[in-house]
């Protein structure tokens, strides 16, 4: 008997087909590979080829679909995801809506009709993806009786690329759809089917090659499986792992998906003011909670990937993946975050700034996983997060940082945390620059001394995103910008220092 199906390590997961709602019925999958993507299944198995494949790495949005889960009000909560980086077992117990499902009778959905009216499509390859993102905006805004500003629409569509139409008519369509006769989405039948699926036991799926994916529903079963199968790969939102399979053709013989563990998807503010973000909380929800506490993080939130990637990817996955150019770690390190780790029943805590050991190596022990990211009550005077990338929206950073400073009543720096990504093999704090600041007045001289000290903290490399000298100079300039924005006398507003000052209204 294989490890994952032996009674001692199933942790309640039962061998059965993958089941999800598609086109008004429950689809059952029993022979697809564990890493078969939703996009391939849609196009090749059920011939729903309206959903397109462009990049197969979450970048272009041609494959955007809606995934639904049961909502607290017994309805269905839909969100956009990139079907090209979603493995089928992750969809167990959920519902899928694609561009084929939008028409009611002969009538196009307002998002489709508006694209026609505004000439939002030429070759049409990107159009289904744009339409699905627009449907998401339409339903979200209609639920609160509002309409989005043009800037909000641009943010909502930042994960959809169009090579030929140009974005003006597409944004026009995004506004026009609210002027058309309203349609209401009737989710009653889908909600009923989701209710049925909820009665299924947790999934233990094995494909024809013998590869396995287990999908536990509680932290206790996740912990038991993780401990029993230390060589298994944890699978959260699949926005990193999807690329290992699609682009690097990596084999993943045993997967433990965290997607169905409700406790891992919780955000709570504890009585001691700590914001606890479960490792399975989506990037969208995690950045939303962080930006609610620290509005200075809003731009970082909106520039982190795109809505479909943020709806699937998790903060736990971002931190655990530990890319040196990841955007979560610099901010969380500046906020003095701690990771709650678990192995079996044992829990331990580690400061995020002690978690990364070397390039893509972290302090997790075999059988251990990240359970939550804990962000303490803020005790600093100012916080900023900066991201430099070749494209403003939906791009990986060449360099990013999270910076905090604490000043006393005399304007002396009593503490600072300067965390940089893209400057070394791991995200790390700039110890020399911090030392150059503490105990000194927060003046131009101190900022210059700290910028100079950065050269002792980092020896960045040149790669396709940025050269070493660019990184070194840009990091020093960002520290200067930090000073300009946080100095006591005449601090510059973010609007004054940002090349991309955002419009405040429609
Ligand atoms: C188009 C695109 C744009 C992107 N843009 C950005 C960006 O702007 N900034 C950025 O930082 N990243 C970006 N990313 C990378 C990615 O979205 C993030 O790193 C994401 O947070 C990964 O989370 P996930 O849940 O998808 O992880 P997965 O892909 O599921 O897993 C990633 C790694 O984390 C491990 N893991 C997951 N959960 C746990 C856990 N609880 N405990 C221990 N290990 C765990 C997995 O085993 C794996 O090694 C982008 C990705 C794409 C595809
Ligand atoms: S095919 Fe490009 S995002 Fe999926
Ligand atoms: S219409 Fe051709 S890519 Fe958008």
Coordinates of C-alpha atoms and ligand atoms in Angstrom, one line a residue:
X1 CA 0.0 0.0 0.0
X2 CA 1.3 3.4 -0.9
X3 CA 2.1 6.0 1.8
X4 CA -0.7 8.4 0.9
X5 CA -3.3 5.7 0.9
X6 CA -2.2 3.8 4.0
X7 CA -4.7 4.2 6.8
X8 CA -2.0 5.7 9.1
X9 CA -1.4 8.7 6.9
X10 CA -4.6 9.3 5.0
X11 CA -5.7 11.7 7.8
X12 CA -9.3 11.3 6.7
X13 CA -8.7 11.8 3.0
X14 CA -10.5 9.2 0.9
X15 CA -9.6 7.8 -2.5
X16 CA -12.3 9.1 -5.0
X17 CA -12.6 11.1 -8.2
X18 CA -12.2 14.9 -8.3
X19 CA -15.6 16.6 -8.3
X20 CA -16.6 20.1 -9.2
X21 CA -19.5 22.0 -10.7
X22 CA -19.3 22.8 -14.4
X23 CA -22.1 23.8 -16.7
X24 CA -24.9 23.1 -14.3
X25 CA -23.8 19.6 -13.3
X26 CA -21.1 17.9 -11.2
X27 CA -18.1 16.9 -13.3
X28 CA -16.2 13.8 -12.1
X29 CA -12.6 13.3 -13.0
X30 CA -10.9 10.0 -12.3
X31 CA -8.1 9.6 -14.9
X32 CA -6.5 13.0 -15.4
X33 CA -2.9 13.7 -14.1
X34 CA -2.7 15.4 -10.7
X35 CA -1.1 18.3 -12.4
X36 CA -3.5 18.5 -15.3
X37 CA -4.5 22.2 -15.5
X38 CA -8.1 23.4 -15.6
X39 CA -7.3 25.1 -18.9
X40 CA -6.2 21.9 -20.6
X41 CA -9.2 20.1 -19.2
X42 CA -11.6 22.8 -20.4
X43 CA -10.1 23.0 -23.9
X44 CA -9.1 19.4 -24.5
X45 CA -11.5 17.2 -22.5
X46 CA -14.8 19.1 -22.5
X47 CA -14.1 21.2 -25.6
X48 CA -14.9 24.6 -24.0
X49 CA -12.4 26.3 -26.1
X50 CA -13.7 29.8 -25.5
X51 CA -11.1 30.1 -22.8
X52 CA -7.7 30.7 -24.5
X53 CA -4.1 29.8 -23.8
X54 CA -1.6 32.6 -24.3
X55 CA 1.4 32.3 -22.0
X56 CA 0.5 29.3 -19.8
X57 CA 2.2 31.2 -16.9
X58 CA -0.5 33.5 -15.4
X59 CA 0.8 36.5 -17.2
X60 CA -1.6 37.3 -20.1
X61 CA -5.1 36.6 -18.7
X62 CA -6.3 34.9 -21.9
X63 CA -7.4 31.9 -19.7
X64 CA -9.3 33.9 -17.1
X65 CA -12.2 32.0 -15.6
X66 CA -14.4 32.3 -12.5
X67 CA -14.1 29.9 -9.7
X68 CA -17.0 29.8 -7.2
X69 CA -17.2 28.7 -3.6
X70 CA -20.0 28.6 -1.1
X71 CA -20.5 32.0 0.5
X72 CA -21.5 32.7 4.1
X73 CA -25.0 33.8 2.8
X74 CA -25.4 30.4 1.1
X75 CA -24.9 32.0 -2.3
X76 CA -21.7 31.6 -4.4
X77 CA -18.7 33.8 -4.1
X78 CA -16.9 34.0 -7.5
X79 CA -13.4 35.2 -8.2
X80 CA -11.2 35.3 -11.3
X81 CA -8.3 32.9 -11.6
X82 CA -5.9 31.9 -14.4
X83 CA -7.0 28.4 -15.5
X84 CA -3.5 27.7 -16.9
X85 CA -2.0 27.5 -13.4
X86 CA -4.7 25.7 -11.5
X87 CA -4.4 21.9 -11.1
X88 CA -7.6 20.0 -11.2
X89 CA -7.5 18.6 -7.6
X90 CA -7.4 22.2 -6.3
X91 CA -10.9 22.7 -7.8
X92 CA -12.5 19.8 -5.9
X93 CA -15.7 21.0 -4.2
X94 CA -15.8 24.2 -6.2
X95 CA -17.7 25.6 -9.2
X96 CA -16.3 26.8 -12.6
X97 CA -17.8 29.5 -14.8
X98 CA -16.3 30.2 -18.2
X99 CA -17.1 32.5 -21.1
X100 CA -19.5 29.8 -22.5
X101 CA -21.7 30.3 -19.5
X102 CA -22.5 34.0 -19.8
X103 CA -25.3 34.3 -22.4
X104 CA -28.8 34.2 -21.1
X105 CA -30.9 32.8 -24.0
X106 CA -29.8 34.8 -27.0
X107 CA -28.8 37.8 -25.0
X108 CA -25.1 38.6 -24.4
X109 CA -24.0 39.4 -20.9
X110 CA -23.6 43.2 -20.5
X111 CA -19.8 42.7 -20.3
X112 CA -19.9 41.0 -23.7
X113 CA -22.4 43.5 -25.2
X114 CA -20.4 46.4 -24.0
X115 CA -17.3 45.0 -25.7
X116 CA -19.2 44.8 -28.9
X117 CA -20.7 48.3 -28.5
X118 CA -17.3 49.9 -27.7
X119 CA -15.3 48.0 -30.3
X120 CA -13.3 46.4 -27.5
X121 CA -12.1 43.5 -29.6
X122 CA -10.1 43.0 -32.8
X123 CA -8.5 39.6 -33.2
X124 CA -10.5 38.5 -30.2
X125 CA -7.9 36.2 -28.7
X126 CA -7.8 38.2 -25.4
X127 CA -11.5 39.0 -25.4
X128 CA -12.9 36.0 -23.3
X129 CA -10.3 36.7 -20.6
X130 CA -11.2 40.4 -20.5
X131 CA -14.9 39.6 -20.5
X132 CA -14.5 37.2 -17.5
X133 CA -12.6 39.9 -15.6
X134 CA -15.3 42.4 -16.5
X135 CA -18.0 40.0 -15.3
X136 CA -16.2 39.8 -12.0
X137 CA -16.2 43.6 -11.7
X138 CA -19.8 43.8 -12.9
X139 CA -21.1 41.4 -10.2
X140 CA -18.9 42.9 -7.5
X141 CA -20.0 46.5 -8.2
X142 CA -23.7 45.6 -8.7
X143 CA -23.7 43.8 -5.3
X144 CA -22.8 47.1 -3.6
X145 CA -24.8 49.4 -6.0
X146 CA -21.7 51.2 -7.2
X147 CA -19.7 51.7 -10.4
X148 CA -15.9 51.6 -10.7
X149 CA -13.7 54.5 -11.6
X150 CA -11.6 54.3 -14.7
X151 CA -8.5 53.8 -12.5
X152 CA -10.3 51.0 -10.6
X153 CA -11.1 49.3 -13.9
X154 CA -7.5 49.6 -15.0
X155 CA -6.4 47.9 -11.8
X156 CA -9.1 45.2 -12.2
X157 CA -7.9 44.5 -15.7
X158 CA -4.2 44.6 -15.0
X159 CA -3.9 40.9 -15.5
X160 CA -5.4 40.9 -19.0
X161 CA -3.1 41.8 -21.9
X162 CA -4.4 42.9 -25.3
X163 CA -1.9 43.1 -28.2
X164 CA -4.1 44.7 -30.9
X165 CA -7.2 46.7 -29.7
X166 CA -5.6 49.1 -27.2
X167 CA -7.0 49.6 -23.7
X168 CA -9.2 52.7 -24.2
X169 CA -12.1 50.9 -25.9
X170 CA -11.9 48.1 -23.3
X171 CA -12.0 50.5 -20.4
X172 CA -14.9 52.2 -22.2
X173 CA -16.7 48.8 -22.3
X174 CA -16.0 48.4 -18.6
X175 CA -17.9 51.6 -17.9
X176 CA -20.6 51.1 -20.6
X177 CA -21.6 47.7 -19.2
X178 CA -23.2 49.4 -16.3
X179 CA -25.4 51.5 -18.6
X180 CA -27.0 48.4 -20.2
X181 CA -30.1 46.7 -18.9
X182 CA -29.0 45.0 -15.7
X183 CA -28.8 41.2 -15.4
X184 CA -28.7 39.3 -12.2
X185 CA -26.7 36.1 -11.8
X186 CA -28.9 33.3 -10.6
X187 CA -26.6 31.0 -8.5
X188 CA -29.3 29.0 -6.7
X189 CA -28.7 25.8 -8.7
X190 CA -24.9 26.1 -8.4
X191 CA -25.2 26.7 -4.7
X192 CA -27.3 23.5 -4.4
X193 CA -24.6 21.5 -6.2
X194 CA -21.9 23.0 -4.0
X195 CA -23.9 21.9 -1.0
X196 CA -23.9 18.4 -2.4
X197 CA -20.2 18.5 -3.0
X198 CA -19.6 19.6 0.6
X199 CA -20.8 16.2 1.7
X200 CA -18.0 14.5 -0.1
X201 CA -15.1 13.3 2.1
X202 CA -11.7 15.0 1.8
X203 CA -10.0 14.0 -1.4
X204 CA -7.1 11.6 -1.9
X205 CA -6.6 11.4 -5.6
X206 CA -4.2 9.1 -7.4
X207 CA -3.7 9.4 -11.2
X208 CA -2.8 6.7 -13.7
X209 CA 0.9 7.3 -13.2
X210 CA 0.6 6.7 -9.5
X211 CA 1.1 10.4 -8.7
X212 CA -1.0 11.6 -5.7
X213 CA -2.7 14.7 -4.5
X214 CA -4.3 14.8 -1.0
X215 CA -6.6 17.6 -0.1
X216 CA -7.1 17.7 3.7
X217 CA -9.7 20.1 5.3
X218 CA -8.3 20.7 8.7
X219 CA -5.0 21.9 10.1
X220 CA -4.7 18.7 12.1
X221 CA -5.0 16.4 9.0
X222 CA -2.7 18.7 7.1
X223 CA -0.1 18.5 9.9
X224 CA -0.5 14.7 10.1
X225 CA 0.0 14.3 6.3
X226 CA 2.9 16.8 6.2
X227 CA 4.7 14.9 9.0
X228 CA 4.1 11.5 7.4
X229 CA 5.0 12.7 3.9
X230 CA 7.9 15.1 4.4
X231 CA 9.0 14.7 0.7
X232 CA 5.5 15.7 -0.6
X233 CA 5.2 19.2 -2.1
X234 CA 2.7 21.5 -0.4
X235 CA 0.4 23.1 -3.0
X236 CA -1.3 26.4 -2.1
X237 CA -2.4 28.7 -4.9
X238 CA -0.2 27.1 -7.5
X239 CA 0.9 30.5 -8.9
X240 CA 4.6 29.5 -8.4
X241 CA 4.2 25.7 -8.7
X242 CA 2.1 26.0 -11.8
X243 CA 5.1 27.4 -13.7
X244 CA 7.4 24.6 -12.5
X245 CA 5.1 22.2 -14.3
X246 CA 4.1 24.2 -17.3
X247 CA 7.6 25.7 -18.0
X248 CA 10.1 23.4 -16.3
X249 CA 8.2 20.1 -16.8
X250 CA 9.0 19.3 -13.2
X251 CA 7.5 16.0 -11.8
X252 CA 5.6 16.4 -8.5
X253 CA 4.8 12.8 -7.4
X254 CA 3.1 13.7 -4.2
X255 CA 1.1 16.9 -3.5
X256 CA -0.6 18.0 -0.3
X257 CA -3.0 20.8 -1.3
X258 CA -3.8 23.4 1.4
X259 CA -6.7 24.9 -0.6
X260 CA -9.5 23.3 1.4
X261 CA -8.1 24.0 4.9
X262 CA -10.5 26.6 6.2
X263 CA -8.5 27.4 9.4
X264 CA -5.5 28.3 7.2
X265 CA -7.6 30.9 5.3
X266 CA -8.4 33.0 8.4
X267 CA -7.3 36.5 9.1
X268 CA -7.7 37.8 12.7
X269 CA -6.6 40.6 14.8
X270 CA -5.7 39.3 18.3
X271 CA -6.3 41.1 21.5
X272 CA -2.6 42.0 21.6
X273 CA -3.0 43.8 18.3
X274 CA -1.2 41.1 16.3
X275 CA -2.6 40.7 12.8
X276 CA -2.5 37.0 12.2
X277 CA -2.7 36.0 8.5
X278 CA -3.3 32.3 7.9
X279 CA -0.8 30.8 5.4
X280 CA -3.7 29.9 3.1
X281 CA -5.1 33.5 3.0
X282 CA -5.1 34.7 -0.6
X283 CA -2.8 37.4 -1.6
X284 CA -5.8 39.7 -2.3
X285 CA -7.2 39.3 1.2
X286 CA -3.8 39.4 2.9
X287 CA -2.7 42.6 1.1
X288 CA -6.2 44.0 1.7
X289 CA -5.9 43.5 5.5
X290 CA -2.3 44.9 5.5
X291 CA -3.4 48.0 3.5
X292 CA -6.4 48.6 5.7
X293 CA -3.9 48.9 8.7
X294 CA -1.2 50.6 6.6
X295 CA -2.7 52.6 3.7
X296 CA 1.0 53.2 2.6
X297 CA 0.9 49.6 1.3
X298 CA -2.0 50.1 -1.2
X299 CA 0.3 50.6 -4.2
X300 CA 2.3 47.5 -3.4
X301 CA -0.9 45.5 -3.1
X302 CA -2.2 46.7 -6.5
X303 CA 1.1 46.2 -8.2
X304 CA 1.6 42.7 -6.8
X305 CA 0.9 40.4 -9.8
X306 CA -2.8 40.8 -11.0
X307 CA -6.2 40.2 -9.5
X308 CA -6.5 36.6 -10.9
X309 CA -3.0 35.7 -9.5
X310 CA -3.9 37.4 -6.2
X311 CA -7.2 35.5 -6.0
X312 CA -5.4 32.2 -6.1
X313 CA -1.9 32.8 -4.7
X314 CA -1.4 33.0 -0.9
X315 CA 0.8 35.0 1.4
X316 CA 2.0 31.8 3.0
X317 CA 3.1 30.5 -0.5
X318 CA 4.9 33.8 -1.2
X319 CA 6.9 33.7 2.1
X320 CA 7.6 30.0 1.9
X321 CA 8.7 30.1 -1.7
X322 CA 11.2 32.6 -0.6
X323 CA 12.1 34.1 -4.0
X324 CA 14.8 36.8 -3.5
X325 CA 12.6 39.1 -5.6
X326 CA 9.4 38.3 -3.8
X327 CA 7.4 41.4 -2.7
X328 CA 5.8 40.0 0.4
X329 CA 8.9 39.4 2.4
X330 CA 10.5 42.9 2.3
X331 CA 7.3 44.5 3.6
X332 CA 6.6 41.8 6.2
X333 CA 10.2 42.0 7.4
X334 CA 10.0 45.7 7.8
X335 CA 6.8 45.2 9.8
X336 CA 8.7 42.8 12.1
X337 CA 6.6 39.8 11.1
X338 CA 6.9 36.4 12.8
X339 CA 6.0 33.1 11.2
X340 CA 4.0 30.5 13.1
X341 CA 5.3 27.1 12.0
X342 CA 3.8 23.7 12.7
X343 CA 5.1 20.2 12.6
X344 CA 2.6 17.5 13.8
X345 CA 1.2 19.0 17.0
X346 CA 4.3 21.1 17.7
X347 CA 4.2 24.8 17.0
X348 CA 7.1 27.2 17.0
X349 CA 7.7 30.8 16.0
X350 CA 10.5 32.3 14.0
X351 CA 11.1 35.9 13.0
X352 CA 10.8 36.4 9.3
X353 CA 14.2 38.0 9.2
X354 CA 15.8 34.8 10.5
X355 CA 13.8 32.5 8.2
X356 CA 15.8 32.7 5.0
X357 CA 19.1 30.8 5.1
X358 CA 20.3 30.9 1.5
X359 CA 19.1 31.1 -2.0
X360 CA 15.6 29.5 -1.9
X361 CA 16.5 27.8 1.4
X362 CA 14.6 28.4 4.5
X363 CA 14.5 27.3 8.2
X364 CA 11.5 24.9 7.7
X365 CA 12.3 21.4 9.1
X366 CA 11.2 18.3 7.3
X367 CA 7.5 17.8 7.9
X368 CA 7.0 21.4 9.0
X369 CA 4.8 24.0 7.3
X370 CA 4.0 27.7 7.6
X371 CA 0.7 28.1 9.5
X372 CA 0.4 31.8 9.8
X373 CA 2.2 35.1 9.3
X374 CA 1.9 37.3 12.4
X375 CA 2.3 41.1 12.1
X376 CA 2.6 43.0 15.4
X377 CA 0.8 46.1 16.3
X378 CA 2.7 49.0 14.6
X379 CA 5.2 50.8 16.9
X380 CA 7.0 52.8 14.2
X381 CA 6.6 56.4 13.1
X382 CA 6.6 55.8 9.3
X383 CA 6.4 53.0 6.8
X384 CA 7.0 52.9 3.0
X385 CA 7.1 50.1 0.5
X386 CA 8.6 50.7 -3.0
X387 CA 8.7 48.4 -6.0
X388 CA 10.8 48.9 -9.1
X389 CA 9.9 46.8 -12.1
X390 CA 10.1 47.2 -15.9
X391 CA 6.3 47.4 -16.2
X392 CA 4.2 49.3 -13.7
X393 CA 1.4 46.7 -13.5
X394 CA 1.7 43.0 -13.0
X395 CA 5.4 42.6 -13.2
X396 CA 8.1 40.9 -11.1
X397 CA 10.3 43.3 -9.2
X398 CA 13.9 44.1 -10.1
X399 CA 14.1 45.6 -6.7
X400 CA 11.6 46.1 -3.9
X401 CA 11.8 47.2 -0.2
X402 CA 9.9 47.7 3.0
X403 CA 11.2 50.5 5.2
X404 CA 10.1 51.6 8.7
X405 CA 11.5 54.2 11.0
X406 CA 10.8 55.2 14.6
X407 CA 11.7 58.7 15.8
X408 CA 11.6 60.1 19.3
X409 CA 10.2 63.5 20.2
X410 CA 13.5 65.2 19.2
X411 CA 13.5 63.6 15.8
X412 CA 16.3 61.1 16.7
X413 CA 16.0 57.7 15.0
X414 CA 15.4 55.1 17.8
X415 CA 14.8 52.1 15.5
X416 CA 14.6 51.3 11.8
X417 CA 14.0 48.2 9.7
X418 CA 15.2 48.4 6.1
X419 CA 14.4 45.2 4.2
X420 CA 15.3 44.7 0.5
X421 CA 14.4 42.2 -2.2
X422 CA 16.4 41.8 -5.4
X423 CA 19.7 42.9 -3.7
X424 CA 21.0 39.5 -2.5
X425 CA 20.3 35.7 -2.7
X426 CA 17.6 36.2 -0.1
X427 CA 15.4 39.0 1.0
X428 CA 17.2 40.6 3.9
X429 CA 17.7 43.6 6.1
X430 CA 20.3 46.2 5.5
X431 CA 22.2 46.0 8.8
X432 CA 24.9 48.6 8.0
X433 CA 22.4 51.1 6.7
X434 CA 20.3 50.6 9.8
X435 CA 23.3 51.1 12.1
X436 CA 24.1 54.3 10.2
X437 CA 20.7 55.7 11.2
X438 CA 20.0 54.6 14.7
X439 CA 20.8 57.3 17.4
X440 CA 21.2 60.0 14.7
X441 CA 18.8 62.8 13.8
X442 CA 16.7 61.9 10.8
X443 CA 18.5 64.4 8.6
X444 CA 19.8 64.5 5.0
X445 CA 23.2 63.6 6.3
X446 CA 21.9 60.5 8.1
X447 CA 20.0 59.5 5.0
X448 CA 23.1 59.9 2.9
X449 CA 25.2 57.9 5.3
X450 CA 22.6 55.1 5.3
X451 CA 22.5 55.1 1.5
X452 CA 26.3 54.9 1.4
X453 CA 26.3 52.1 3.9
X454 CA 24.0 50.0 1.6
X455 CA 27.1 49.2 -0.5
X456 CA 28.4 47.2 2.5
X457 CA 25.1 45.4 3.0
X458 CA 24.6 44.2 -0.6
X459 CA 26.5 43.1 -3.7
X460 CA 23.6 42.6 -6.1
X461 CA 23.9 40.6 -9.3
X462 CA 23.0 41.6 -12.9
X463 CA 20.2 39.6 -14.4
X464 CA 17.4 40.1 -17.0
X465 CA 15.5 42.4 -14.6
X466 CA 18.2 44.8 -13.6
X467 CA 21.9 45.3 -13.6
X468 CA 24.0 45.2 -10.4
X469 CA 24.9 48.9 -10.7
X470 CA 21.2 49.9 -11.3
X471 CA 20.1 47.9 -8.2
X472 CA 22.8 49.5 -6.0
X473 CA 22.1 53.0 -7.1
X474 CA 18.3 52.6 -7.1
X475 CA 18.3 51.1 -3.6
X476 CA 20.3 54.2 -2.4
X477 CA 17.9 56.5 -4.2
X478 CA 14.9 54.8 -2.6
X479 CA 16.4 55.4 0.9
X480 CA 16.8 59.1 -0.1
X481 CA 13.1 59.1 -1.3
X482 CA 12.2 57.5 2.1
X483 CA 13.9 60.4 3.8
X484 CA 12.2 63.0 1.6
X485 CA 8.8 61.5 2.3
X486 CA 9.3 61.1 6.1
X487 CA 11.5 64.0 7.1
X488 CA 10.0 66.3 9.8
X489 CA 10.2 69.5 7.8
X490 CA 8.2 69.7 4.6
X491 CA 7.9 65.9 3.8
X492 CA 7.0 65.3 0.2
X493 CA 3.7 63.5 -0.4
X494 CA 3.7 60.1 -2.2
X495 CA 1.9 62.0 -5.0
X496 CA 4.9 64.3 -5.4
X497 CA 7.5 61.5 -5.4
X498 CA 5.7 58.9 -7.5
X499 CA 6.1 59.0 -11.3
X500 CA 2.8 57.1 -11.4
X501 CA 0.6 59.4 -9.2
X502 CA -2.7 57.7 -9.2
X503 CA -5.9 59.5 -10.1
X504 CA -8.2 59.8 -7.1
X505 CA -11.6 59.6 -8.8
X506 CA -13.2 58.6 -12.1
Ligands
LIG1 C1 1.8 36.2 -13.4 C2 2.5 36.2 -12.1 C3 2.8 37.4 -11.4 C4 3.5 37.3 -10.2 N1 3.8 38.5 -9.6 C5 4.4 38.5 -8.4 C6 4.7 39.7 -7.8 O1 4.4 40.8 -8.3 N2 5.4 39.7 -6.6 C7 5.7 38.5 -6.0 O2 6.3 38.5 -4.9 N3 5.3 37.3 -6.6 C8 4.7 37.3 -7.7 N4 4.3 36.1 -8.3 C9 4.7 34.8 -7.6 C10 3.5 34.1 -6.8 O3 2.3 34.6 -7.2 C11 3.7 34.3 -5.4 O4 4.9 33.9 -4.9 C12 2.6 33.6 -4.6 O5 2.4 34.2 -3.4 C13 2.8 32.1 -4.3 O6 1.8 31.6 -3.5 P1 1.0 30.3 -3.9 O7 -0.1 30.1 -2.9 O8 0.5 30.4 -5.3 O9 2.1 29.2 -3.8 P2 2.4 27.8 -4.5 O10 2.8 28.1 -5.9 O11 1.2 26.9 -4.3 O12 3.6 27.3 -3.7 C14 4.8 28.1 -3.7 C15 5.8 27.4 -2.7 O13 5.4 27.6 -1.4 C16 5.3 26.3 -0.7 N5 4.2 26.5 0.3 C17 2.9 26.9 0.0 N6 2.2 27.0 1.1 C18 3.0 26.6 2.1 C19 2.9 26.5 3.6 N7 1.8 26.8 4.2 N8 4.0 26.1 4.3 C20 5.1 25.8 3.7 N9 5.3 25.9 2.3 C21 4.3 26.3 1.6 C22 5.0 25.4 -1.8 O14 5.4 24.0 -1.4 C23 6.0 25.9 -2.9 O15 7.3 25.5 -2.6 C24 3.7 36.1 -9.6 C25 3.3 34.9 -10.2 C26 2.7 34.9 -11.4 C27 2.3 33.6 -12.0
LIG2 S1 -2.6 31.5 -20.6 FE1 -1.7 33.4 -20.1 S2 -2.5 33.7 -18.1 FE2 -3.1 31.7 -18.6
LIG3 S1 -8.1 41.8 -29.5 FE1 -6.3 40.9 -30.3 S2 -5.1 40.6 -28.5 FE2 -6.8 41.8 -27.8

